[in-house]
Amino acid sequence: MKETLLHTPEGVRDIYGDECRQRNQLLRNIHHVLHLYSYHDIETPSFEYFNIFNMEKGSAHSNEMYKFFDRNNNTLVLRPDFTPSVARCVSKYYVEEELPIRLCYEGLTYRNVLRHQGKRNETMQIGCELINDDSSAADAEMISCVIDALKASGLKEFQVVIGQVEYFKGLMEEAGASPEEENTIRDFIQARNFFGLSEYADQLDIPTNVRDALRSFDRLFGGPEALTLAAGYTGNRRAEEAIERLRKVYAAVSYYGHEKYISIDLGMLNDYDYYTGIVFSGYTYGTGDAIARGGRYNTLLQQFGKNAPSIGFAIVLDELMTALSGQQILPDSPVDRVLVIYPIENQEPAVMLGKRLREADVKTELIRKSTRHALTEYLSYADRNRVKTVYFFLSNDKVLVSDRLKKTEKEVNFIDIKEEDF
C-alpha cells in the first residue's frame, strides 16, 4: 500500500529539481515574448461544462476527455484545449469590443489518450489568441510571434509549416465531392499516403484539373513556388483566394525577417473543425510531434454568441522540452541564491544578514547548523541547490564567505559586509 502511494497514475508524472527549474525558466522566456507582442494574461478554469468542448465546438473527442459530475449532475470536463475556453470568456466579457483583443495563457491541459502512444495525459501549454482581426497581417504577426517565442526558447533550427484549409475546401467544392469522399481524401492527405490518394482520385468522377491537383499534393510544399503550382490546378474562387492569402502572409512574414523559418505545405490540414483558413505547426529535431500548433478559427466564437474572427497558437511545452533536451540547449536558471549558515549562538546576526539580503532582493536561505553535519556537507548541499554564495558565521563578528562559482573563501567582519557584496 505504501509503495502504491509513491506512484502517480498512468499518463502523469512529477516534475522536480533541474527539470522543474528549466521548465519554469522556459515559460518565463516565452511569456516575455508574448508580452512584447502586447498580449494580456488570462486564466480560465481547469474544468468547465462538457458543452464548451464538444465536437460542435471542434475540440477533442468525447472519449479523450476526463469527465465527471458536480452535485447538480452537470457533466464537467478537465480542459483538453485552451481555445474554446478563451472563446467562451471573450464572448462573455468582451462582447461589445470590436477592435483587436490580445490574450495569452499558460496552464495544463488534459487528454485521456490511448496507452502506449508515448504521450502524457497532462501537458503544459503556453499560447495566445488574437481576436477581432481578420487580416493577413494578423496571420503573419501570429506566425512571427511563434517564431520569436521558439527562438526565445533557445532553438536555432526549426521550421513553422504553413497550410491553408480553404484551398482544400475549394478543391472539394470544385470537385463536387460528397462528404464521404471529402473525408476519405482528407484522411489520405493527413496520413501522407499520396499513392493511395492518387489511386482513389482515379476512381472518382471529378474534373481533370482537380484529379491532377490531388495527384500532386506531395509536391505542394516548399516556398512561394508551391503556391504558383497550386494555383495552376484550380479555377475555384475559394481556392484562389486561399492561395492569394498565403502569398500576402508569406510576404508579410518576410518583413519580420523570418522567411528562413517558414515553409508552405498545402497538404497540412488539421484535427479541429474550428479552423477556417491558415493553419501552421512548428517542428524541430528531437521530437516526433509538433512543438507548436495554431491557425485561424473565424466561426468558433459565433457558437458562444460573438461574431469575431480569431487566430491563435499554442506551444506544447513537453514536446519543446524533449526537443531542447535532445539538442542539449535547455535553458539554465541563474545561480543566484545565497545560503546563510549559523550556529545557534550566532542566530541574531545571521537573521539580520538574511533580512538585509532579502531586502536587497536576494534569494536567501537560512539554516541553523546542526552538530551532526560538518560544514563540508552544507557546502555540498549548496552546490546541489545552485547557491552562489555561502555565509558561515564563525562568531557574531566573523563570517566565512564561500564563493561557490569561483571556489574561493575569505573571512570578513560582519560589519564590513556591504550590499554591493551581495
Short mmCIF file of C-alpha atoms in Angstrom, two decimals:
data_model
loop_
_atom_site.label_atom_id
_atom_site.label_comp_id
_atom_site.label_asym_id
_atom_site.label_seq_id
_atom_site.Cartn_x
_atom_site.Cartn_y
_atom_site.Cartn_z
CA MET A 1 0.00 0.00 0.00
CA LYS A 2 2.80 2.43 0.91
CA GLU A 3 4.59 1.63 -2.35
CA THR A 4 1.41 2.39 -4.34
CA LEU A 5 1.15 5.80 -2.66
CA LEU A 6 4.56 6.78 -4.07
CA HIS A 7 3.45 6.32 -7.69
CA THR A 8 1.47 8.62 -9.97
CA PRO A 9 -1.41 7.45 -12.18
CA GLU A 10 -0.61 6.45 -15.74
CA GLY A 11 -0.12 9.41 -18.06
CA VAL A 12 1.10 11.91 -15.45
CA ARG A 13 4.38 12.37 -13.61
CA ASP A 14 6.24 14.52 -11.11
CA ILE A 15 8.48 17.33 -12.33
CA TYR A 16 11.16 18.47 -9.89
CA GLY A 17 14.75 19.62 -9.50
CA ASP A 18 16.63 20.85 -12.56
CA GLU A 19 13.82 19.91 -14.95
CA CYS A 20 11.31 21.98 -12.99
CA ARG A 21 13.68 24.96 -12.90
CA GLN A 22 14.38 24.66 -16.62
CA ARG A 23 10.69 24.37 -17.43
CA ASN A 24 9.80 27.43 -15.39
CA GLN A 25 12.62 29.40 -17.00
CA LEU A 26 11.38 28.33 -20.42
CA LEU A 27 7.87 29.52 -19.58
CA ARG A 28 9.24 32.88 -18.44
CA ASN A 29 11.24 33.30 -21.65
CA ILE A 30 8.27 32.54 -23.89
CA HIS A 31 5.84 34.55 -21.77
CA HIS A 32 8.14 37.55 -22.12
CA VAL A 33 7.86 37.36 -25.91
CA LEU A 34 4.05 37.21 -25.74
CA HIS A 35 4.06 40.32 -23.55
CA LEU A 36 6.36 42.07 -26.03
CA TYR A 37 3.67 41.48 -28.65
CA SER A 38 1.24 43.12 -26.19
CA TYR A 39 -0.76 40.04 -25.24
CA HIS A 40 -2.54 40.25 -21.90
CA ASP A 41 -2.71 37.36 -19.46
CA ILE A 42 -5.93 35.45 -18.96
CA GLU A 43 -6.72 32.49 -16.71
CA THR A 44 -9.63 30.15 -17.37
CA PRO A 45 -10.86 27.31 -15.12
CA SER A 46 -9.19 23.90 -15.19
CA PHE A 47 -12.62 22.31 -15.66
CA GLU A 48 -15.73 23.55 -17.45
CA TYR A 49 -19.08 22.29 -18.71
CA PHE A 50 -18.83 19.49 -21.25
CA ASN A 51 -20.57 21.52 -23.97
CA ILE A 52 -17.70 24.02 -24.06
CA PHE A 53 -15.52 21.33 -25.64
CA ASN A 54 -17.93 19.06 -27.53
CA MET A 55 -17.35 18.31 -31.20
CA GLU A 56 -19.73 21.05 -32.36
CA LYS A 57 -17.09 23.41 -30.96
CA GLY A 58 -14.42 21.49 -32.86
CA SER A 59 -12.35 20.34 -29.91
CA ALA A 60 -11.49 16.92 -28.51
CA HIS A 61 -13.41 13.70 -28.97
CA SER A 62 -15.64 12.80 -26.05
CA ASN A 63 -13.69 9.63 -25.22
CA GLU A 64 -10.48 11.70 -24.91
CA MET A 65 -11.90 13.91 -22.14
CA TYR A 66 -11.75 13.42 -18.40
CA LYS A 67 -15.42 13.74 -17.41
CA PHE A 68 -17.06 13.92 -14.01
CA PHE A 69 -20.24 15.30 -12.41
CA ASP A 70 -20.99 18.08 -9.95
CA ARG A 71 -23.62 17.81 -7.21
CA ASN A 72 -26.30 19.06 -9.64
CA ASN A 73 -25.46 16.26 -12.07
CA ASN A 74 -23.91 18.60 -14.66
CA THR A 75 -21.23 16.94 -16.80
CA LEU A 76 -17.89 18.67 -16.33
CA VAL A 77 -14.57 18.05 -18.10
CA LEU A 78 -10.95 18.89 -17.44
CA ARG A 79 -9.97 21.21 -20.27
CA PRO A 80 -8.41 19.34 -23.21
CA ASP A 81 -7.71 22.59 -25.06
CA PHE A 82 -7.48 26.30 -24.20
CA THR A 83 -9.03 27.88 -27.28
CA PRO A 84 -12.71 27.07 -26.60
CA SER A 85 -12.28 28.33 -23.03
CA VAL A 86 -10.82 31.62 -24.24
CA ALA A 87 -13.57 31.88 -26.88
CA ARG A 88 -16.23 31.46 -24.18
CA CYS A 89 -14.52 34.03 -21.97
CA VAL A 90 -14.20 36.63 -24.76
CA SER A 91 -17.83 36.12 -25.78
CA LYS A 92 -18.87 36.83 -22.20
CA TYR A 93 -16.60 39.71 -21.16
CA TYR A 94 -15.66 41.39 -24.46
CA VAL A 95 -18.98 41.13 -26.28
CA GLU A 96 -19.05 44.83 -27.28
CA GLU A 97 -15.36 45.14 -28.23
CA GLU A 98 -14.82 45.41 -31.99
CA LEU A 99 -11.11 46.26 -32.07
CA PRO A 100 -8.34 43.67 -31.58
CA ILE A 101 -8.28 41.65 -28.35
CA ARG A 102 -4.93 40.06 -27.46
CA LEU A 103 -4.89 37.38 -24.78
CA CYS A 104 -2.22 34.91 -23.67
CA TYR A 105 -2.26 31.99 -21.27
CA GLU A 106 -0.28 29.15 -19.79
CA GLY A 107 -1.52 26.07 -17.98
CA LEU A 108 -2.18 22.36 -18.02
CA THR A 109 -4.43 20.52 -20.47
CA TYR A 110 -5.77 17.00 -20.05
CA ARG A 111 -6.32 14.27 -22.64
CA ASN A 112 -7.22 10.66 -21.87
CA VAL A 113 -5.08 9.28 -24.69
CA LEU A 114 -4.65 5.63 -25.59
CA ARG A 115 -1.96 3.69 -23.78
CA HIS A 116 1.41 3.01 -25.43
CA GLN A 117 1.27 6.17 -27.58
CA GLY A 118 4.20 7.65 -25.71
CA LYS A 119 2.15 10.74 -24.82
CA ARG A 120 1.28 12.16 -21.44
CA ASN A 121 -2.29 12.79 -20.39
CA GLU A 122 -1.37 16.02 -18.64
CA THR A 123 0.56 18.55 -20.73
CA MET A 124 1.62 22.14 -20.23
CA GLN A 125 0.73 24.65 -22.95
CA ILE A 126 1.51 28.33 -23.43
CA GLY A 127 -0.06 30.35 -26.20
CA CYS A 128 -2.10 33.33 -27.30
CA GLU A 129 -5.22 34.34 -29.20
CA LEU A 130 -5.78 37.42 -31.38
CA ILE A 131 -9.48 38.21 -31.77
CA ASN A 132 -11.33 40.76 -33.94
CA ASP A 133 -8.66 40.90 -36.65
CA ASP A 134 -9.28 39.05 -39.92
CA SER A 135 -6.33 40.49 -41.84
CA SER A 136 -3.42 38.69 -43.47
CA ALA A 137 -1.25 41.00 -41.33
CA ALA A 138 -2.70 39.33 -38.22
CA ASP A 139 -1.88 35.90 -39.68
CA ALA A 140 1.70 36.99 -40.34
CA GLU A 141 2.09 38.55 -36.89
CA MET A 142 0.88 35.35 -35.21
CA ILE A 143 3.39 33.26 -37.16
CA SER A 144 6.17 35.73 -36.37
CA CYS A 145 5.20 35.66 -32.71
CA VAL A 146 5.50 31.87 -32.54
CA ILE A 147 8.87 32.08 -34.33
CA ASP A 148 10.16 34.64 -31.82
CA ALA A 149 8.82 32.52 -28.95
CA LEU A 150 10.63 29.42 -30.25
CA LYS A 151 13.82 31.43 -30.71
CA ALA A 152 13.49 32.67 -27.12
CA SER A 153 13.37 29.03 -26.01
CA GLY A 154 16.90 28.58 -27.35
CA LEU A 155 16.00 26.77 -30.58
CA LYS A 156 18.07 27.69 -33.61
CA GLU A 157 16.94 25.09 -36.13
CA PHE A 158 13.21 24.72 -36.61
CA GLN A 159 10.50 25.23 -39.21
CA VAL A 160 6.99 26.60 -39.00
CA VAL A 161 5.00 24.89 -41.73
CA ILE A 162 2.01 26.85 -43.03
CA GLY A 163 -1.10 25.44 -44.70
CA GLN A 164 -4.46 26.79 -45.85
CA VAL A 165 -7.52 24.61 -45.30
CA GLU A 166 -9.60 26.81 -47.62
CA TYR A 167 -7.54 25.62 -50.59
CA PHE A 168 -8.55 22.03 -49.88
CA LYS A 169 -12.17 23.02 -49.25
CA GLY A 170 -12.20 24.96 -52.51
CA LEU A 171 -10.91 21.93 -54.42
CA MET A 172 -13.60 19.73 -52.87
CA GLU A 173 -16.21 22.34 -53.79
CA GLU A 174 -14.94 22.39 -57.37
CA ALA A 175 -14.94 18.59 -57.47
CA GLY A 176 -18.49 18.35 -56.15
CA ALA A 177 -17.23 15.70 -53.73
CA SER A 178 -19.66 14.09 -51.29
CA PRO A 179 -18.92 14.39 -47.54
CA GLU A 180 -17.78 10.76 -47.54
CA GLU A 181 -15.44 11.32 -50.48
CA GLU A 182 -14.07 14.50 -48.91
CA ASN A 183 -13.36 12.72 -45.62
CA THR A 184 -11.60 9.87 -47.41
CA ILE A 185 -9.43 12.27 -49.41
CA ARG A 186 -8.65 14.23 -46.28
CA ASP A 187 -7.63 11.04 -44.46
CA PHE A 188 -5.23 10.11 -47.29
CA ILE A 189 -3.66 13.59 -47.17
CA GLN A 190 -3.32 13.67 -43.38
CA ALA A 191 -1.74 10.21 -43.43
CA ARG A 192 0.63 11.44 -46.18
CA ASN A 193 -0.48 8.42 -48.22
CA PHE A 194 -0.14 10.07 -51.62
CA PHE A 195 -0.02 6.78 -53.55
CA GLY A 196 -3.35 5.80 -52.04
CA LEU A 197 -4.70 9.29 -52.74
CA SER A 198 -3.70 9.07 -56.41
CA GLU A 199 -5.37 5.67 -56.83
CA TYR A 200 -8.51 6.88 -55.08
CA ALA A 201 -8.66 10.05 -57.21
CA ASP A 202 -8.59 7.90 -60.37
CA GLN A 203 -11.80 6.20 -59.20
CA LEU A 204 -13.74 9.44 -58.74
CA ASP A 205 -15.88 11.26 -61.28
CA ILE A 206 -14.26 14.66 -60.81
CA PRO A 207 -12.82 17.33 -63.12
CA THR A 208 -9.40 16.52 -64.58
CA ASN A 209 -7.73 19.58 -63.00
CA VAL A 210 -8.91 18.54 -59.51
CA ARG A 211 -7.70 14.98 -60.10
CA ASP A 212 -4.31 16.40 -61.17
CA ALA A 213 -4.24 18.54 -58.02
CA LEU A 214 -4.89 15.53 -55.80
CA ARG A 215 -2.15 13.58 -57.58
CA SER A 216 0.24 16.49 -56.91
CA PHE A 217 -0.36 17.11 -53.20
CA ASP A 218 3.05 15.65 -52.39
CA ARG A 219 4.57 18.49 -54.42
CA LEU A 220 2.54 21.37 -52.97
CA PHE A 221 5.28 22.02 -50.46
CA GLY A 222 8.15 24.49 -50.14
CA GLY A 223 8.32 28.20 -50.79
CA PRO A 224 6.24 30.58 -52.97
CA GLU A 225 6.77 28.26 -55.93
CA ALA A 226 4.39 25.78 -54.28
CA LEU A 227 1.67 28.44 -54.40
CA THR A 228 2.25 29.01 -58.11
CA LEU A 229 1.95 25.28 -58.74
CA ALA A 230 -1.22 25.01 -56.62
CA ALA A 231 -2.86 27.98 -58.35
CA GLY A 232 -2.47 26.25 -61.72
CA TYR A 233 -4.73 23.38 -60.66
CA THR A 234 -7.88 25.31 -59.82
CA GLY A 235 -10.31 27.90 -61.07
CA ASN A 236 -12.34 27.83 -57.89
CA ARG A 237 -12.62 31.26 -56.31
CA ARG A 238 -12.40 29.92 -52.75
CA ALA A 239 -9.18 28.06 -53.51
CA GLU A 240 -7.73 31.01 -55.44
CA GLU A 241 -8.43 33.38 -52.55
CA ALA A 242 -6.70 30.94 -50.20
CA ILE A 243 -3.61 30.97 -52.41
CA GLU A 244 -3.60 34.76 -52.60
CA ARG A 245 -3.97 34.99 -48.82
CA LEU A 246 -0.94 32.77 -48.36
CA ARG A 247 1.08 34.94 -50.73
CA LYS A 248 0.31 38.00 -48.59
CA VAL A 249 1.14 36.17 -45.37
CA TYR A 250 4.44 34.87 -46.75
CA ALA A 251 5.42 38.37 -47.87
CA ALA A 252 4.49 39.91 -44.51
CA VAL A 253 6.43 37.28 -42.54
CA SER A 254 9.46 38.10 -44.68
CA TYR A 255 9.17 41.72 -43.49
CA TYR A 256 9.87 40.38 -40.00
CA GLY A 257 12.99 38.67 -41.38
CA HIS A 258 11.62 35.23 -40.60
CA GLU A 259 11.32 33.68 -44.05
CA LYS A 260 14.10 31.16 -43.34
CA TYR A 261 11.94 29.66 -40.59
CA ILE A 262 8.81 29.08 -42.68
CA SER A 263 7.69 26.75 -45.43
CA ILE A 264 4.37 26.10 -47.13
CA ASP A 265 2.51 22.80 -47.17
CA LEU A 266 -0.95 22.78 -48.71
CA GLY A 267 -1.31 19.19 -47.57
CA MET A 268 -1.38 20.40 -43.97
CA LEU A 269 -4.95 20.08 -42.80
CA ASN A 270 -5.94 19.82 -39.15
CA ASP A 271 -7.70 17.82 -36.48
CA TYR A 272 -10.06 20.56 -35.34
CA ASP A 273 -13.06 21.60 -37.38
CA TYR A 274 -12.96 25.12 -35.99
CA TYR A 275 -10.00 26.07 -38.21
CA THR A 276 -11.25 28.06 -41.18
CA GLY A 277 -8.20 29.34 -43.02
CA ILE A 278 -4.50 29.41 -42.35
CA VAL A 279 -3.05 26.65 -40.15
CA PHE A 280 0.53 26.15 -39.02
CA SER A 281 2.72 23.82 -36.98
CA GLY A 282 6.26 24.13 -35.64
CA TYR A 283 8.79 21.30 -35.94
CA THR A 284 12.36 20.70 -34.88
CA TYR A 285 14.80 17.86 -34.26
CA GLY A 286 14.46 15.51 -31.33
CA THR A 287 10.71 15.04 -31.10
CA GLY A 288 8.23 13.10 -33.17
CA ASP A 289 5.39 15.60 -32.87
CA ALA A 290 4.78 19.31 -33.42
CA ILE A 291 6.12 21.65 -30.76
CA ALA A 292 3.58 24.35 -31.69
CA ARG A 293 0.21 24.40 -33.44
CA GLY A 294 -2.13 27.16 -34.47
CA GLY A 295 -4.46 28.60 -37.03
CA ARG A 296 -7.42 30.78 -37.82
CA TYR A 297 -10.87 29.95 -36.41
CA ASN A 298 -13.29 32.61 -37.64
CA THR A 299 -16.52 30.83 -36.74
CA LEU A 300 -15.80 29.38 -33.30
CA LEU A 301 -16.84 32.42 -31.27
CA GLN A 302 -20.21 32.54 -33.06
CA GLN A 303 -21.15 29.40 -31.15
CA PHE A 304 -20.72 31.36 -27.92
CA GLY A 305 -22.65 34.39 -29.16
CA LYS A 306 -19.95 36.70 -30.55
CA ASN A 307 -19.21 37.05 -34.25
CA ALA A 308 -15.46 37.66 -34.24
CA PRO A 309 -12.63 36.39 -36.48
CA SER A 310 -9.76 34.93 -34.48
CA ILE A 311 -6.36 33.32 -34.78
CA GLY A 312 -4.10 31.73 -32.19
CA PHE A 313 -1.39 29.22 -31.37
CA ALA A 314 -0.23 27.02 -28.51
CA ILE A 315 3.27 25.77 -27.76
CA VAL A 316 3.32 22.27 -26.27
CA LEU A 317 5.94 22.66 -23.57
CA ASP A 318 6.51 18.94 -23.05
CA GLU A 319 7.41 18.42 -26.72
CA LEU A 320 9.57 21.54 -26.71
CA MET A 321 11.43 20.37 -23.59
CA THR A 322 12.06 16.99 -25.21
CA ALA A 323 13.49 18.68 -28.30
CA LEU A 324 15.65 21.10 -26.31
CA SER A 325 16.98 18.23 -24.20
CA GLY A 326 17.84 16.21 -27.31
CA GLN A 327 19.62 19.22 -28.80
CA GLN A 328 21.34 19.95 -25.45
CA ILE A 329 20.15 23.55 -25.31
CA LEU A 330 17.80 23.52 -22.33
CA PRO A 331 17.64 26.91 -20.59
CA ASP A 332 19.51 27.17 -17.33
CA SER A 333 18.22 29.08 -14.36
CA PRO A 334 20.75 31.52 -12.85
CA VAL A 335 22.93 30.56 -9.89
CA ASP A 336 21.86 33.50 -7.75
CA ARG A 337 20.82 32.14 -4.35
CA VAL A 338 22.59 32.73 -1.05
CA LEU A 339 22.91 30.37 1.91
CA VAL A 340 23.47 31.66 5.44
CA ILE A 341 24.62 29.01 7.96
CA TYR A 342 24.95 29.79 11.63
CA PRO A 343 25.39 28.06 14.99
CA ILE A 344 22.59 28.73 17.46
CA GLU A 345 24.70 31.22 19.44
CA ASN A 346 25.05 33.42 16.31
CA GLN A 347 21.38 33.41 15.37
CA GLU A 348 20.72 37.13 15.85
CA PRO A 349 23.36 38.49 13.41
CA ALA A 350 22.53 35.69 10.96
CA VAL A 351 18.89 36.67 10.90
CA MET A 352 19.90 40.32 10.49
CA LEU A 353 22.05 39.37 7.48
CA GLY A 354 19.25 37.30 5.98
CA LYS A 355 16.84 40.22 6.39
CA ARG A 356 19.28 42.60 4.66
CA LEU A 357 19.81 40.15 1.80
CA ARG A 358 16.08 39.72 1.18
CA GLU A 359 15.52 43.48 1.33
CA ALA A 360 18.17 43.70 -1.42
CA ASP A 361 16.06 41.24 -3.45
CA VAL A 362 18.49 38.34 -2.98
CA LYS A 363 17.05 34.83 -2.64
CA THR A 364 18.26 33.75 0.77
CA GLU A 365 18.08 30.50 2.73
CA LEU A 366 18.94 30.42 6.43
CA ILE A 367 19.98 27.14 8.07
CA ARG A 368 20.87 26.70 11.72
CA LYS A 369 23.92 24.43 11.75
CA SER A 370 23.44 21.02 13.28
CA THR A 371 26.23 19.39 15.22
CA ARG A 372 25.50 16.22 13.24
CA HIS A 373 26.67 17.78 9.95
CA ALA A 374 30.07 19.18 9.03
CA LEU A 375 30.48 22.45 7.11
CA THR A 376 31.64 20.49 4.06
CA GLU A 377 28.23 18.78 3.93
CA TYR A 378 26.50 22.15 3.84
CA LEU A 379 28.81 23.33 1.06
CA SER A 380 27.94 20.22 -0.99
CA TYR A 381 24.27 20.93 -0.29
CA ALA A 382 24.82 24.48 -1.60
CA ASP A 383 26.35 23.19 -4.83
CA ARG A 384 23.46 20.76 -5.38
CA ASN A 385 20.95 23.58 -4.96
CA ARG A 386 22.57 26.18 -7.21
CA VAL A 387 23.75 28.50 -4.42
CA LYS A 388 26.07 31.31 -5.45
CA THR A 389 27.47 32.35 -2.06
CA VAL A 390 27.59 30.75 1.39
CA TYR A 391 27.92 32.89 4.54
CA PHE A 392 29.03 30.85 7.58
CA PHE A 393 29.08 32.58 10.95
CA LEU A 394 32.27 31.75 12.84
CA SER A 395 31.18 34.14 15.61
CA ASN A 396 28.91 37.14 15.99
CA ASP A 397 31.60 39.28 14.40
CA LYS A 398 33.37 36.96 11.94
CA VAL A 399 31.84 35.42 8.81
CA LEU A 400 33.40 32.93 6.38
CA VAL A 401 32.30 33.83 2.83
CA SER A 402 32.49 30.97 0.31
CA ASP A 403 32.03 31.87 -3.37
CA ARG A 404 30.77 28.62 -4.90
CA LEU A 405 31.32 29.77 -8.50
CA LYS A 406 34.90 30.94 -8.09
CA LYS A 407 35.67 28.30 -5.43
CA THR A 408 37.23 30.91 -3.13
CA GLU A 409 36.85 31.55 0.60
CA LYS A 410 37.64 34.51 2.85
CA GLU A 411 36.96 35.68 6.37
CA VAL A 412 35.29 39.08 6.76
CA ASN A 413 33.99 41.19 9.61
CA PHE A 414 30.21 41.10 9.87
CA ILE A 415 30.00 44.90 9.99
CA ASP A 416 32.05 45.12 6.76
CA ILE A 417 29.54 43.12 4.64
CA LYS A 418 28.04 45.68 2.22
CA GLU A 419 25.02 45.45 -0.08
CA GLU A 420 27.29 45.64 -3.13
CA ASP A 421 28.88 42.37 -1.94
CA PHE A 422 25.60 40.53 -2.42
#
